[in-house]
Coordinates of C-alpha atoms in Angstrom, one line a residue:
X3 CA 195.3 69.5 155.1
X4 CA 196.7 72.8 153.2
X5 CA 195.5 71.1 150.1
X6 CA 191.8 70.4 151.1
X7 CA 192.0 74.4 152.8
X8 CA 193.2 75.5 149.3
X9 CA 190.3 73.2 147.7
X10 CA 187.7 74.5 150.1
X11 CA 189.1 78.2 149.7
X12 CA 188.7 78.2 145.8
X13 CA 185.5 76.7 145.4
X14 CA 184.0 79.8 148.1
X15 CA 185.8 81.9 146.2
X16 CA 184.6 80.7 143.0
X17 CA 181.0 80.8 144.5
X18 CA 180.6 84.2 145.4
X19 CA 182.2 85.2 142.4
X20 CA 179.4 83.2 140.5
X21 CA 176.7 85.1 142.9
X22 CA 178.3 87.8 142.2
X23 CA 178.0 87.5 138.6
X24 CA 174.3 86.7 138.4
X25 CA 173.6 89.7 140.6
X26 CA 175.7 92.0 138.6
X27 CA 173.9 90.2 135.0
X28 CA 170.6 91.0 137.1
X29 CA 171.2 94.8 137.6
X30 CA 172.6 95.2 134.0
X31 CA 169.0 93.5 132.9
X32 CA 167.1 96.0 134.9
X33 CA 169.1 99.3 134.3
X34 CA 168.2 98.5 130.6
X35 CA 165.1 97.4 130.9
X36 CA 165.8 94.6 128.9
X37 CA 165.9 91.1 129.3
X38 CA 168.9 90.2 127.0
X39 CA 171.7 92.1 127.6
X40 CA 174.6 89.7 125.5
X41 CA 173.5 86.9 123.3
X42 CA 174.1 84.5 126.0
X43 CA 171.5 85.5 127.7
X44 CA 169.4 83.3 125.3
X45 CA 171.0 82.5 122.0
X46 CA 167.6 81.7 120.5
X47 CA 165.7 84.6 122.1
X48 CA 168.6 86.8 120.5
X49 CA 168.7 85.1 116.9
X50 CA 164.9 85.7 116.9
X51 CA 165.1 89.5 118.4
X52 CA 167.7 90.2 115.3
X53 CA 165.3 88.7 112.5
X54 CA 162.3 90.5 114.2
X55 CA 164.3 93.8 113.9
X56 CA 165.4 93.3 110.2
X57 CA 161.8 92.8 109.4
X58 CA 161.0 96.4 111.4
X59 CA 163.3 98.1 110.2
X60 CA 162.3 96.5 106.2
X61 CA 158.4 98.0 107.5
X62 CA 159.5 101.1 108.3
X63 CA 160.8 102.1 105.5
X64 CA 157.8 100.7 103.5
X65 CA 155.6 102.8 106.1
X66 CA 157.9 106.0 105.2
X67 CA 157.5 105.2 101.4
X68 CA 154.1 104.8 102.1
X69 CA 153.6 108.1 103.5
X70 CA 156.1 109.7 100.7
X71 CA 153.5 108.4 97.8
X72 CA 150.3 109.4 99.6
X73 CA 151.3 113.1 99.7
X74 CA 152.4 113.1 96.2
X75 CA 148.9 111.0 95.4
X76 CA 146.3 114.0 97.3
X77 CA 148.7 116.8 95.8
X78 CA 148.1 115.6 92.3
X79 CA 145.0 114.7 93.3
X80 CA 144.5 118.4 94.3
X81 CA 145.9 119.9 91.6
X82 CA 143.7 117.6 88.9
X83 CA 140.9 118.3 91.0
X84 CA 141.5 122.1 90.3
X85 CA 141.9 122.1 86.6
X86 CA 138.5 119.9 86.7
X87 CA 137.1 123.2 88.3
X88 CA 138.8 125.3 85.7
X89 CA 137.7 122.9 82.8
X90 CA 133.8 123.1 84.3
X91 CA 133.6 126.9 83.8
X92 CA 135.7 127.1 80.0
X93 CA 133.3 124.5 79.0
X94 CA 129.8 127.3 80.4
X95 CA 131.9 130.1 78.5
X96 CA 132.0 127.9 75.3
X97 CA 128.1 126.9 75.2
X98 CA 127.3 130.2 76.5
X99 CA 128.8 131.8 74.0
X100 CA 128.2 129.6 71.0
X101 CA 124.9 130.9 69.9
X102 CA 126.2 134.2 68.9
X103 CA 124.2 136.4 70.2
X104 CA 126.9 138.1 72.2
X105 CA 129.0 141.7 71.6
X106 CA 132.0 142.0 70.9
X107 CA 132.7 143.6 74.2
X108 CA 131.2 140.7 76.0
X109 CA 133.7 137.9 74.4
X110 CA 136.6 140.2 74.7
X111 CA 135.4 140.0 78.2
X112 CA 135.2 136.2 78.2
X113 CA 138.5 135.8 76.4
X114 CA 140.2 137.8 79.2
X115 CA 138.4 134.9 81.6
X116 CA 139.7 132.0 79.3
X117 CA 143.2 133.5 79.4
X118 CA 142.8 133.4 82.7
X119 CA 141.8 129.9 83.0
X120 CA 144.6 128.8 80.8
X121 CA 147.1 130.6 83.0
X122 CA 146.0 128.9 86.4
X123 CA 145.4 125.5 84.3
X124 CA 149.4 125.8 84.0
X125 CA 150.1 126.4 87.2
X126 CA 148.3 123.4 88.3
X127 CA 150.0 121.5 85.7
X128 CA 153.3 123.0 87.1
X129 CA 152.4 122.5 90.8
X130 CA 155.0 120.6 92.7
X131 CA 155.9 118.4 96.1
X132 CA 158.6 120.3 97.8
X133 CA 161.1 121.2 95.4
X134 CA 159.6 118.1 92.8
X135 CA 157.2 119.2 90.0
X136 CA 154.4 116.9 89.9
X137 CA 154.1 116.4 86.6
X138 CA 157.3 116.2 85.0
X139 CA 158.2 112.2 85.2
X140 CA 161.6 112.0 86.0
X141 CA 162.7 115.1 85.3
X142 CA 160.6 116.3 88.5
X143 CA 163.4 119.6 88.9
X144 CA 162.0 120.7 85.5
X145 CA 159.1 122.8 85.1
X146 CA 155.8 120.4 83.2
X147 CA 155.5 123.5 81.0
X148 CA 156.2 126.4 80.1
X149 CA 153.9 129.7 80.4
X150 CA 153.2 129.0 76.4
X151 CA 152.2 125.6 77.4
X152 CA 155.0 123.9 75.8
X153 CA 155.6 120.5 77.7
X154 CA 159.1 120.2 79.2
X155 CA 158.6 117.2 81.3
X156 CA 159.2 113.2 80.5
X157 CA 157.2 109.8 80.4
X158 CA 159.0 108.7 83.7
X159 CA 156.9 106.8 85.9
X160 CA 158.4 107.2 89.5
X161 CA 157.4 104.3 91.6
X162 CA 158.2 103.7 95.2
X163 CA 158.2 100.2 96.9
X164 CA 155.3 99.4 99.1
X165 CA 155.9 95.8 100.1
X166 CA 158.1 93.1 100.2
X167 CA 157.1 92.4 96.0
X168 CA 155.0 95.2 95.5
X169 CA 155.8 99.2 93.9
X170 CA 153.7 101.3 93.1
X171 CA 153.8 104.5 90.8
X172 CA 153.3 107.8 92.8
X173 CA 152.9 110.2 90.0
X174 CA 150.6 111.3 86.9
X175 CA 152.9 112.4 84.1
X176 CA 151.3 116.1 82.5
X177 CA 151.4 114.3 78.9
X178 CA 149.1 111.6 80.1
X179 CA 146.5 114.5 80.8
X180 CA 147.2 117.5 79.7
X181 CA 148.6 116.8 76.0
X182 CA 152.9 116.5 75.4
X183 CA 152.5 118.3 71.7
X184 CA 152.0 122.0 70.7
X185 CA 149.8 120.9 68.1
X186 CA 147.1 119.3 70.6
X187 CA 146.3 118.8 74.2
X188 CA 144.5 121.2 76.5
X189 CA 146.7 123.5 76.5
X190 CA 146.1 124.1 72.8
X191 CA 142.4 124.0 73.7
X192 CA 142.4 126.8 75.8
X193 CA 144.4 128.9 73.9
X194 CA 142.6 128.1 70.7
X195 CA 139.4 128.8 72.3
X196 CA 140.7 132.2 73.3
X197 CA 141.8 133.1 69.9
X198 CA 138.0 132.1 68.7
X199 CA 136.3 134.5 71.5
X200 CA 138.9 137.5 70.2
X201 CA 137.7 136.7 66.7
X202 CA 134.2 136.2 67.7
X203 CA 134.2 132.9 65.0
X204 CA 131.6 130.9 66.4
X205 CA 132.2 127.3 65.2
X206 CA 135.6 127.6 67.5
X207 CA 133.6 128.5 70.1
X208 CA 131.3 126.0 69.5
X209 CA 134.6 123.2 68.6
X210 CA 135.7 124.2 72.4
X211 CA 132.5 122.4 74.0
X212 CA 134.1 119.3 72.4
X213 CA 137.9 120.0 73.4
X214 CA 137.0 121.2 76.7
X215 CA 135.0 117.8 77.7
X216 CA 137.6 115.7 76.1
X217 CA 140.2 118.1 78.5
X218 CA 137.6 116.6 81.2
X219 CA 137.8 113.5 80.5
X220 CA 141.3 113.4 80.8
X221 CA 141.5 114.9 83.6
X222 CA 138.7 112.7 85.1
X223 CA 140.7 109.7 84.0
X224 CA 143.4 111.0 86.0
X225 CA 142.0 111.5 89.7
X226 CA 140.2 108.3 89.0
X227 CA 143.7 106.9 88.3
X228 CA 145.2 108.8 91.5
X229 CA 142.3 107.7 93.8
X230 CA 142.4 104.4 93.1
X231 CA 146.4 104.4 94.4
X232 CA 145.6 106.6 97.1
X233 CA 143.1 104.0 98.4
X234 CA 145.4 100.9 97.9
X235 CA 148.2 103.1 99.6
X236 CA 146.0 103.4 102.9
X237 CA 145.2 99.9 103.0
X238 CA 148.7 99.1 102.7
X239 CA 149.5 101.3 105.5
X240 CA 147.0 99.7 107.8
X241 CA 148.4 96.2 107.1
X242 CA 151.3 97.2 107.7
X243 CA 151.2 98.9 110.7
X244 CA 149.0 95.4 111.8
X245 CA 152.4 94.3 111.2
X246 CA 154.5 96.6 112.8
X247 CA 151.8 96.2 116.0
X248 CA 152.8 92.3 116.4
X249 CA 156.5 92.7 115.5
X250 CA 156.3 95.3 118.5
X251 CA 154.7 92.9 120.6
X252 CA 156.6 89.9 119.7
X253 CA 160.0 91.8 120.4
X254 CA 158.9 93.1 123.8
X255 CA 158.1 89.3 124.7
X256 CA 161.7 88.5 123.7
X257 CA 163.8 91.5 125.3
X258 CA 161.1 93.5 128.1
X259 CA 161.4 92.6 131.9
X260 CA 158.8 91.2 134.0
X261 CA 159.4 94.4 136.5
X262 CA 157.6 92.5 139.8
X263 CA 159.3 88.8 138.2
X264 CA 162.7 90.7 137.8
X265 CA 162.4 92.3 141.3
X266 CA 161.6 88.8 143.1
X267 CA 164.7 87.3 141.1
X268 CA 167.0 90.4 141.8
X269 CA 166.3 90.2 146.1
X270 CA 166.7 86.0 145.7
X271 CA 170.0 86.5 143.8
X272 CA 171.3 89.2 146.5
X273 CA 169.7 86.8 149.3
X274 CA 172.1 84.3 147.6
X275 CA 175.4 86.7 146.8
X276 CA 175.8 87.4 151.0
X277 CA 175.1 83.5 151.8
X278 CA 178.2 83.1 149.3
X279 CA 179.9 85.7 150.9
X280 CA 179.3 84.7 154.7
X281 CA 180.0 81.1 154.6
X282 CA 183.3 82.1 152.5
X283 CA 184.0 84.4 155.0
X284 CA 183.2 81.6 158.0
X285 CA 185.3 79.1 155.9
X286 CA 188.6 81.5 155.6
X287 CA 188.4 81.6 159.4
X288 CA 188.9 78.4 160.3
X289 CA 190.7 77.9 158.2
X290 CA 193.1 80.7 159.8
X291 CA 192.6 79.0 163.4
X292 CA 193.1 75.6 162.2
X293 CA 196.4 76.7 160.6
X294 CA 197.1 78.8 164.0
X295 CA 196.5 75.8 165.9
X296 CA 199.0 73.7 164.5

């Protein structure tokens, strides 16, 4: 008789503890708002949930590259975009001033202008992304050029990673539009193109409609170059915040609670914890009579 009273005892005992256990499991599920709590909640559910999050977590980053190589893209854009400006008026002083028929005074006056234009031409070729000079390549702590217009920078292509196979190059180097030789480029241009306004010689004033439009060209090549990035950089981001979107989605069908299915489960399972605990409790008392009795 003690032995079945020992057998009876244990299995109560071992079936409140159970109850216990869910409830407790139950409670942990909806303090964290979360459905899996311990991969034994669902082994599968759990293996899937850590793949899902790798693949995030690999987004992400391409989302934050993403976003890194679009401001980069608009502020060369910007700064191209402003030399274009700069290139559009040098190239009016150079046919304006080609016939001749101007004083002295006037292309001392128009020199002053050009110098001008030269100076904020380098600056834009000088602008920079934080503490990174646009133009420079990989030497993007370096200055493009100097205030002569001496080139300083490198060929570097700096390219970020957009995709799972894809990279993309973020940045124009200044050579590739602006000239990497003393000898020629735009920088040249301009200041050649002073010199002839300052001498008044009217074939290098005339020689600096060419040189400016092939400046233009250039430079035109360049923010076609830079727009056609920017554009495959937003569709990228669109695609793959689609992704991010179903990832999301996917992952709160894995780990989010049912709040009303969780609340239904939780008053069953607490239903089921003090049955456990009463007929336990009704159990050790007979069998403290039936051991009194004898």
């Amino acid at each position: 008789m003690r032995v079945t009273d020992k057998i009876m005892y244990d299995q109560m005992r071992f079936s409140v503890m159970a109850n216990r256990d869910r409830l407790f499991a139950i409670q942990q599920r909806i303090a964290s708002n979360r459905k899996l709590t311990s991969l034994s909640d669902d082994p599968r559910g759990s293996e899937k949930a850590s793949r899902l999050k790798s693949t995030r977590s690999e987004l992400d980053q391409f989302h934050r590259n993403i976003r890194a190589g679009k401001t980069s893209l608009e502020l060369t854009g910007a700064a191209l975009q402003g030399v274009e400006d700069l290139l559009v008026r040098a190239k009016e002083i150079s046919v304006q001033f080609s016939s001749g028929e101007y004083s002295a005074g006037d292309r001392k006056l128009a020199a002053e202008e050009v110098a001008g234009i030269y100076r904020q031409v380098v600056s834009y070729a000088n602008a920079k992304n934080g503490s990174d000079y646009l133009f420079s390549g990989f030497g993007s702590g370096t200055p493009a050029y100097s205030a002569a217009g001496v080139w300083q920078g490198d060929a570097g292509v700096r390219e970020l990673r957009i995709g799972a196979s894809e990279r993309m190059a973020v940045n124009v180097t200044g050579a590739s539009v602006f000239g990497s030789s003393d000898s020629a480029g735009l920088m040249k241009d301009l200041r050649d193109f002073q010199a002839a306004l300052d001498a008044g010689d009217t074939a290098g004033i005339s020689n600096a409609m060419t040189t400016m439009d092939s400046g233009l060209n250039a430079v035109l090549s360049g923010l076609a170059d830079v727009g056609t990035r920017l554009k495959h950089v937003e569709v990228m981001d669109i695609a793959i915040g689609t992704m991010q979107t179903s990832i999301a989605t996917e992952l709160s069908g894995i780990e989010d609670l049912d709040i009303a299915e969780m609340a239904s489960e939780l008053a069953k399972q607490e239903a089921a914890y003090q049955a456990a605990v009463q007929v336990a409790g009704r159990v050790s008392s007979l069998s403290i009579l039936n051991g009194s009795s004898k």
